[in-house]
């Protein structure tokens, strides 16, 4: 797939071929992370718009029920025991699934009619309500409109309503497979997303974005947190709820609990778990009893907060793997994975990342570590991994061509400074 951006995040322009392994290097504030964030948002929105559609229908149905409850109470001239019982049943309907709501309402209508609990006006009102709910439940929603709504929610949740490059009024995002446009969107002033044309299916089923292994230290905060995607008309008025970015909440939830059906998944990478255990001389697990992440060494649990950050990096990958979030047809975006890692462990991590790519995980790695770049290059060559790209972000632009020599030149500048300092010292002597 090829991603094309204009005036998005920190990037003025970018064209990136997304292969098994895409490495983006460069100095800070040049848009390395923007590529991963956009890919994260696109895949999340396309794969969850149907869920968003069902949530919208559910809300509209519940609003109808709420309106009916108060209308019934107003229309009931005599609030006797029977009518009070019926009102209580109406309140219970809101806790049911949509299809069950229709069935239960029909039973209430039959009971109200046979027992003459309600007057004729109320019975007609209830009959109309059932039909309105059926219309909402079975209506054919505009798919394009639903996807556009999901895109707006996901991008706002991830970019915090700052999608456009500063001081620009429009932006563009395109995702292509060859010459076939998979999705094309424009962003207008006010960060409003507009979908152009139809959306084609995308092979990648899910995406995970890793920004920092220190997420493992934040259990007590993130367990209560919501992302912008969790917001709806029911909970926007609730105060005191901590909010976080979508990728952070998504990652936290994946680390804690495997998806339904994990027991039926085949082993993703043979020996992957054992390799990580050998590297960190232990393992990282989620302890349901302690309600926190722990590092186990020789069977002895240690609080993750008292564990080295490098251990957290590998432990985090282990949890994603055993919970079946690192598998074929998934994306992993890893932002500056070398942070907190000794150079020796940077090489070990690079080898694991290449192994993931060999097994069908698509990776985007942003880095400014010469050790990480060199290691990813060497392990990719050794594994004969086709299509690995090494891109360079500079002047808020990314070109779709390998610039490995430029990357090493830029990343070696500190060593050049040291050499100049040595030369000056020798001249002084």
XYZ file of C-alpha atoms in Angstrom:
429
model
C 0.000 0.000 0.000
C 1.066 3.576 -0.587
C 0.184 6.453 1.736
C 0.123 10.036 0.436
C -0.284 13.020 2.784
C -0.502 16.763 2.365
C -0.535 19.213 5.312
C -1.234 16.553 7.964
C 0.191 16.640 11.497
C 3.790 17.869 11.225
C 4.112 16.971 7.541
C 3.759 19.276 4.578
C 3.933 16.320 2.211
C 4.737 12.623 2.297
C 4.606 9.624 0.004
C 5.333 6.325 1.700
C 5.216 2.793 0.333
C 4.081 0.577 3.208
C 5.741 -2.802 2.865
C 6.499 -5.507 5.415
C 8.925 -3.176 7.201
C 9.015 0.591 6.764
C 11.697 2.474 8.718
C 11.467 6.262 9.018
C 14.408 8.173 10.462
C 15.195 11.840 10.916
C 15.444 14.609 13.475
C 12.611 15.440 15.858
C 9.607 17.512 14.732
C 9.853 16.463 11.095
C 6.801 14.212 11.021
C 8.184 10.710 11.593
C 5.358 9.806 13.971
C 2.640 11.359 11.791
C 2.821 8.486 9.282
C 2.144 5.894 11.982
C -0.680 7.923 13.515
C -2.451 8.314 10.170
C -2.160 4.591 9.382
C -3.459 3.825 12.872
C -6.477 6.100 12.391
C -7.359 4.825 8.920
C -7.307 1.154 9.865
C -9.174 1.743 13.122
C -11.915 3.773 11.436
C -12.451 1.420 8.504
C -12.583 -1.650 10.727
C -14.898 -0.154 13.350
C -17.436 1.955 11.470
C -20.072 -0.792 11.700
C -19.681 -0.793 15.480
C -20.102 2.981 15.409
C -23.254 2.566 13.326
C -24.782 0.127 15.817
C -23.926 2.493 18.688
C -25.718 5.314 16.869
C -28.841 3.184 16.339
C -28.830 2.059 19.952
C -28.734 5.640 21.161
C -31.622 6.706 18.917
C -33.734 3.779 20.112
C -32.997 4.571 23.768
C -33.974 8.189 23.189
C -37.309 6.992 21.808
C -37.857 4.829 24.888
C -37.016 7.702 27.209
C -39.483 9.949 25.401
C -42.154 7.228 25.599
C -41.714 6.709 29.334
C -42.443 10.353 30.142
C -45.287 10.565 27.628
C -46.924 7.487 29.123
C -46.609 8.897 32.595
C -48.232 12.125 31.411
C -51.026 10.330 29.512
C -51.854 7.980 32.396
C -54.649 9.796 34.220
C -54.925 7.177 36.902
C -51.537 5.917 38.115
C -52.886 2.738 39.655
C -50.892 -0.379 40.428
C -51.232 -1.777 36.882
C -50.093 1.397 35.130
C -47.183 1.783 37.561
C -46.140 -1.794 36.758
C -46.262 -1.030 33.031
C -44.134 2.086 33.478
C -41.580 0.037 35.390
C -41.496 -2.475 32.512
C -40.823 0.351 30.080
C -37.810 1.396 32.136
C -36.508 -2.199 31.997
C -36.682 -2.271 28.195
C -33.685 0.087 27.935
C -31.393 -2.597 29.419
C -32.164 -5.112 26.652
C -30.630 -5.683 23.227
C -32.385 -3.941 20.329
C -34.187 -6.988 18.945
C -35.296 -7.989 22.451
C -36.619 -4.476 23.033
C -39.063 -4.853 20.139
C -40.300 -8.232 21.412
C -40.736 -6.949 24.966
C -42.581 -3.821 23.800
C -44.995 -5.939 21.783
C -45.746 -7.995 24.894
C -46.366 -4.802 26.876
C -48.715 -3.575 24.146
C -50.684 -6.846 24.131
C -50.911 -6.795 27.925
C -52.019 -3.148 28.012
C -54.703 -3.862 25.405
C -56.055 -7.094 26.937
C -56.085 -5.786 30.515
C -57.281 -2.304 29.507
C -54.427 -0.776 31.494
C -54.084 2.209 29.142
C -56.513 4.365 27.245
C -56.849 4.212 23.478
C -54.517 7.182 22.912
C -51.705 5.526 24.870
C -52.120 2.202 23.073
C -51.865 3.917 19.682
C -48.815 5.803 20.931
C -47.128 2.550 22.002
C -47.921 0.888 18.684
C -46.336 3.785 16.814
C -43.260 3.555 19.036
C -42.734 -0.108 18.151
C -42.913 0.696 14.461
C -40.456 3.587 14.833
C -37.955 1.352 16.629
C -38.315 -1.282 13.916
C -37.611 1.375 11.306
C -34.439 2.447 13.130
C -33.273 -1.130 13.678
C -33.721 -2.298 10.097
C -32.988 0.872 8.145
C -30.238 0.778 5.540
C -27.655 3.286 6.698
C -25.563 5.247 4.212
C -22.250 3.355 4.416
C -20.204 6.315 3.205
C -21.735 8.562 5.851
C -21.016 5.964 8.563
C -17.370 5.600 7.563
C -16.959 9.378 7.409
C -18.411 9.660 10.915
C -16.008 6.986 12.171
C -13.050 8.755 10.532
C -13.939 12.036 12.215
C -14.225 10.367 15.625
C -10.990 8.381 15.314
C -8.852 11.249 13.988
C -10.221 13.644 16.606
C -9.478 11.060 19.320
C -5.905 10.581 18.147
C -4.880 14.065 16.971
C -6.904 15.958 19.602
C -8.583 18.005 16.840
C -5.221 19.210 15.492
C -5.098 17.159 12.314
C -3.952 19.908 9.949
C -0.432 21.286 9.765
C -0.272 24.624 11.566
C -1.450 27.623 9.538
C -2.905 25.499 6.739
C -6.587 25.340 5.855
C -6.848 22.075 3.905
C -5.173 18.699 3.893
C -5.341 15.406 2.005
C -4.874 11.739 2.832
C -4.823 8.947 0.238
C -4.235 5.231 0.683
C -3.652 3.285 -2.522
C -3.088 -0.335 -3.539
C -1.170 0.022 -6.781
C -3.301 2.497 -8.740
C -6.506 1.571 -6.884
C -7.593 4.182 -4.307
C -8.546 2.383 -1.091
C -9.574 5.532 0.725
C -9.325 9.244 -0.047
C -10.185 11.995 2.392
C -9.804 15.753 2.620
C -9.573 17.780 5.829
C -11.035 21.266 5.847
C -10.594 24.186 8.206
C -11.861 23.196 11.638
C -10.383 19.691 11.162
C -13.526 18.333 9.509
C -12.927 15.163 7.501
C -14.702 14.585 4.188
C -14.681 11.186 2.476
C -14.198 11.200 -1.313
C -15.635 8.271 -3.250
C -16.079 4.738 -1.992
C -13.882 2.910 0.504
C -12.308 -0.352 -0.631
C -11.702 -3.272 1.784
C -8.334 -3.274 3.552
C -6.507 -6.526 4.259
C -5.116 -5.410 7.622
C -7.611 -6.306 10.341
C -6.128 -4.290 13.191
C -3.332 -1.911 14.129
C -1.404 -1.278 17.345
C 0.634 1.853 18.103
C 3.425 1.686 20.710
C 4.691 5.055 21.879
C 6.338 4.200 25.189
C 6.798 1.077 27.347
C 6.069 3.256 30.388
C 2.384 2.587 29.722
C 2.870 -0.467 31.948
C 3.397 1.887 34.909
C 0.060 3.646 34.407
C -2.426 0.892 35.177
C -4.382 2.709 37.887
C -4.911 5.748 35.657
C -5.610 4.007 32.354
C -8.028 1.472 33.827
C -10.379 4.434 34.460
C -9.536 6.415 31.341
C -11.601 6.964 28.224
C -10.504 7.948 24.753
C -12.375 10.362 22.535
C -13.769 7.313 20.746
C -15.515 6.249 23.954
C -17.403 9.519 24.126
C -21.051 9.547 23.194
C -24.088 11.587 24.086
C -24.672 9.482 27.174
C -21.385 10.175 28.932
C -20.169 13.563 27.686
C -21.690 15.218 30.734
C -19.832 13.013 33.212
C -17.096 14.920 34.999
C -13.922 13.603 36.560
C -13.221 10.945 33.896
C -9.563 10.949 32.768
C -9.160 10.985 28.997
C -6.217 9.841 26.895
C -5.252 9.350 23.260
C -6.878 6.545 21.328
C -3.670 4.634 20.624
C -2.724 4.632 24.309
C -6.103 3.321 25.474
C -6.186 0.779 22.645
C -2.749 -0.568 23.591
C -3.555 -0.707 27.300
C -6.717 -2.733 26.704
C -4.831 -5.163 24.457
C -2.149 -5.747 27.079
C -4.672 -6.601 29.767
C -7.043 -8.965 28.021
C -6.870 -11.261 24.999
C -9.704 -10.974 22.478
C -12.560 -13.458 22.511
C -11.537 -16.542 20.605
C -7.826 -16.378 21.388
C -7.936 -19.958 22.657
C -8.705 -21.072 19.113
C -5.833 -19.155 17.478
C -2.781 -21.025 16.338
C 0.610 -20.139 17.778
C 1.743 -16.979 16.010
C 5.531 -17.192 16.105
C 7.239 -20.390 17.119
C 9.429 -19.749 20.156
C 8.753 -15.997 20.227
C 7.784 -16.044 23.900
C 10.866 -18.083 24.813
C 13.167 -15.702 22.942
C 11.850 -12.736 24.900
C 12.171 -14.663 28.151
C 15.827 -15.369 27.404
C 16.534 -11.733 26.549
C 15.064 -10.288 29.769
C 15.746 -13.357 31.916
C 12.094 -13.564 32.953
C 8.618 -12.756 31.726
C 6.015 -9.997 32.005
C 2.384 -10.955 32.673
C -0.861 -9.339 33.721
C -1.771 -10.508 37.210
C -5.566 -10.589 37.582
C -5.268 -10.973 41.340
C -3.005 -7.931 41.740
C -4.816 -6.037 38.964
C -1.483 -4.904 37.565
C 1.425 -5.944 35.360
C 4.257 -7.856 37.010
C 7.706 -9.061 36.006
C 8.421 -12.651 37.016
C 12.020 -13.742 37.417
C 12.706 -17.280 38.605
C 9.044 -17.481 39.569
C 9.256 -14.462 41.867
C 6.895 -11.593 40.954
C 8.249 -8.037 40.950
C 6.094 -4.942 40.516
C 6.463 -3.632 36.982
C 7.034 -0.172 38.430
C 10.280 -1.449 39.959
C 11.465 -2.993 36.686
C 13.892 -1.513 34.165
C 12.293 0.253 31.189
C 14.140 -2.044 28.775
C 12.422 -5.051 30.321
C 9.093 -3.308 29.777
C 9.759 -2.969 26.022
C 10.146 -6.715 25.542
C 7.434 -7.547 28.062
C 5.004 -5.358 26.175
C 5.702 -7.234 22.921
C 5.282 -10.540 24.706
C 1.840 -9.542 26.003
C 0.713 -8.403 22.556
C 1.924 -11.662 21.058
C 0.336 -14.060 23.559
C -2.907 -12.060 23.398
C -2.914 -12.584 19.591
C -2.570 -8.957 18.552
C 0.659 -9.569 16.637
C -0.280 -11.877 13.801
C -0.665 -12.005 10.044
C -2.615 -9.102 8.521
C -2.086 -6.766 11.476
C -0.074 -3.549 11.641
C 2.399 -2.588 14.369
C 3.548 1.023 14.624
C 6.563 1.369 16.943
C 7.624 4.937 17.707
C 11.315 5.251 18.632
C 11.629 1.732 20.087
C 15.297 2.322 20.956
C 14.336 4.588 23.852
C 15.260 3.002 27.200
C 17.319 0.272 25.464
C 21.014 -0.553 25.742
C 22.597 -0.861 22.229
C 22.850 -4.633 22.700
C 19.116 -4.856 23.359
C 18.432 -2.579 20.391
C 19.949 -5.283 18.194
C 17.873 -7.974 19.909
C 14.716 -5.948 19.400
C 15.533 -5.326 15.736
C 15.874 -9.073 15.186
C 12.445 -9.678 16.772
C 10.835 -6.943 14.647
C 12.205 -8.482 11.447
C 10.881 -11.857 12.579
C 7.411 -10.331 13.003
C 7.595 -8.918 9.481
C 8.533 -12.355 8.161
C 5.367 -13.731 9.777
C 2.982 -11.283 8.130
C 2.917 -8.360 10.581
C 3.362 -5.040 8.752
C 5.627 -2.694 10.683
C 6.282 1.037 10.709
C 9.292 1.938 12.847
C 10.321 5.542 13.453
C 13.783 5.985 14.912
C 16.784 8.255 15.348
C 19.165 5.543 16.523
C 22.023 4.489 14.173
C 22.193 1.168 16.022
C 18.517 0.444 15.337
C 18.749 1.440 11.669
C 21.885 -0.633 11.104
C 20.412 -3.633 12.908
C 17.125 -3.508 10.991
C 19.071 -3.283 7.730
C 21.331 -6.226 8.519
C 18.610 -8.515 9.896
C 16.326 -7.676 6.952
C 19.073 -8.607 4.506
C 19.856 -11.776 6.419
C 16.186 -12.807 6.419
C 15.832 -11.892 2.714
C 12.889 -9.691 3.693
C 11.584 -8.145 0.495
C 10.655 -4.500 0.229
C 12.130 -3.084 3.445
C 12.150 0.703 3.070
C 14.431 3.207 4.839
C 12.888 6.673 4.506
C 14.222 10.010 5.691
C 12.076 12.768 7.194
C 13.475 16.257 6.732
C 12.014 19.721 6.312
C 8.613 18.220 7.176
C 8.672 16.075 4.055
C 9.127 12.357 3.355
C 9.992 11.093 -0.119
C 9.140 7.590 -1.256
C 12.698 6.432 -1.855
C 15.386 4.673 0.114
C 17.766 7.164 1.703
C 19.857 4.918 3.876
C 23.084 6.856 3.227
C 21.365 10.151 4.128
C 20.025 8.576 7.327
C 23.484 7.438 8.425
C 24.967 10.828 7.550
C 22.372 12.627 9.668
C 22.587 10.198 12.577
C 26.379 10.278 12.611
C 26.603 14.049 13.046
C 27.232 13.784 16.827
C 30.253 11.549 16.123
C 31.532 14.169 13.670
C 31.269 16.764 16.442
C 33.348 14.507 18.696
C 35.979 14.090 15.954
C 36.206 17.845 15.532
C 36.622 18.244 19.289
C 39.428 15.668 19.220
C 41.114 17.522 16.351
C 40.949 20.778 18.269
C 42.458 19.100 21.321
C 45.336 17.715 19.269
C 46.005 21.141 17.712
C 46.077 22.749 21.148
C 48.653 20.228 22.278
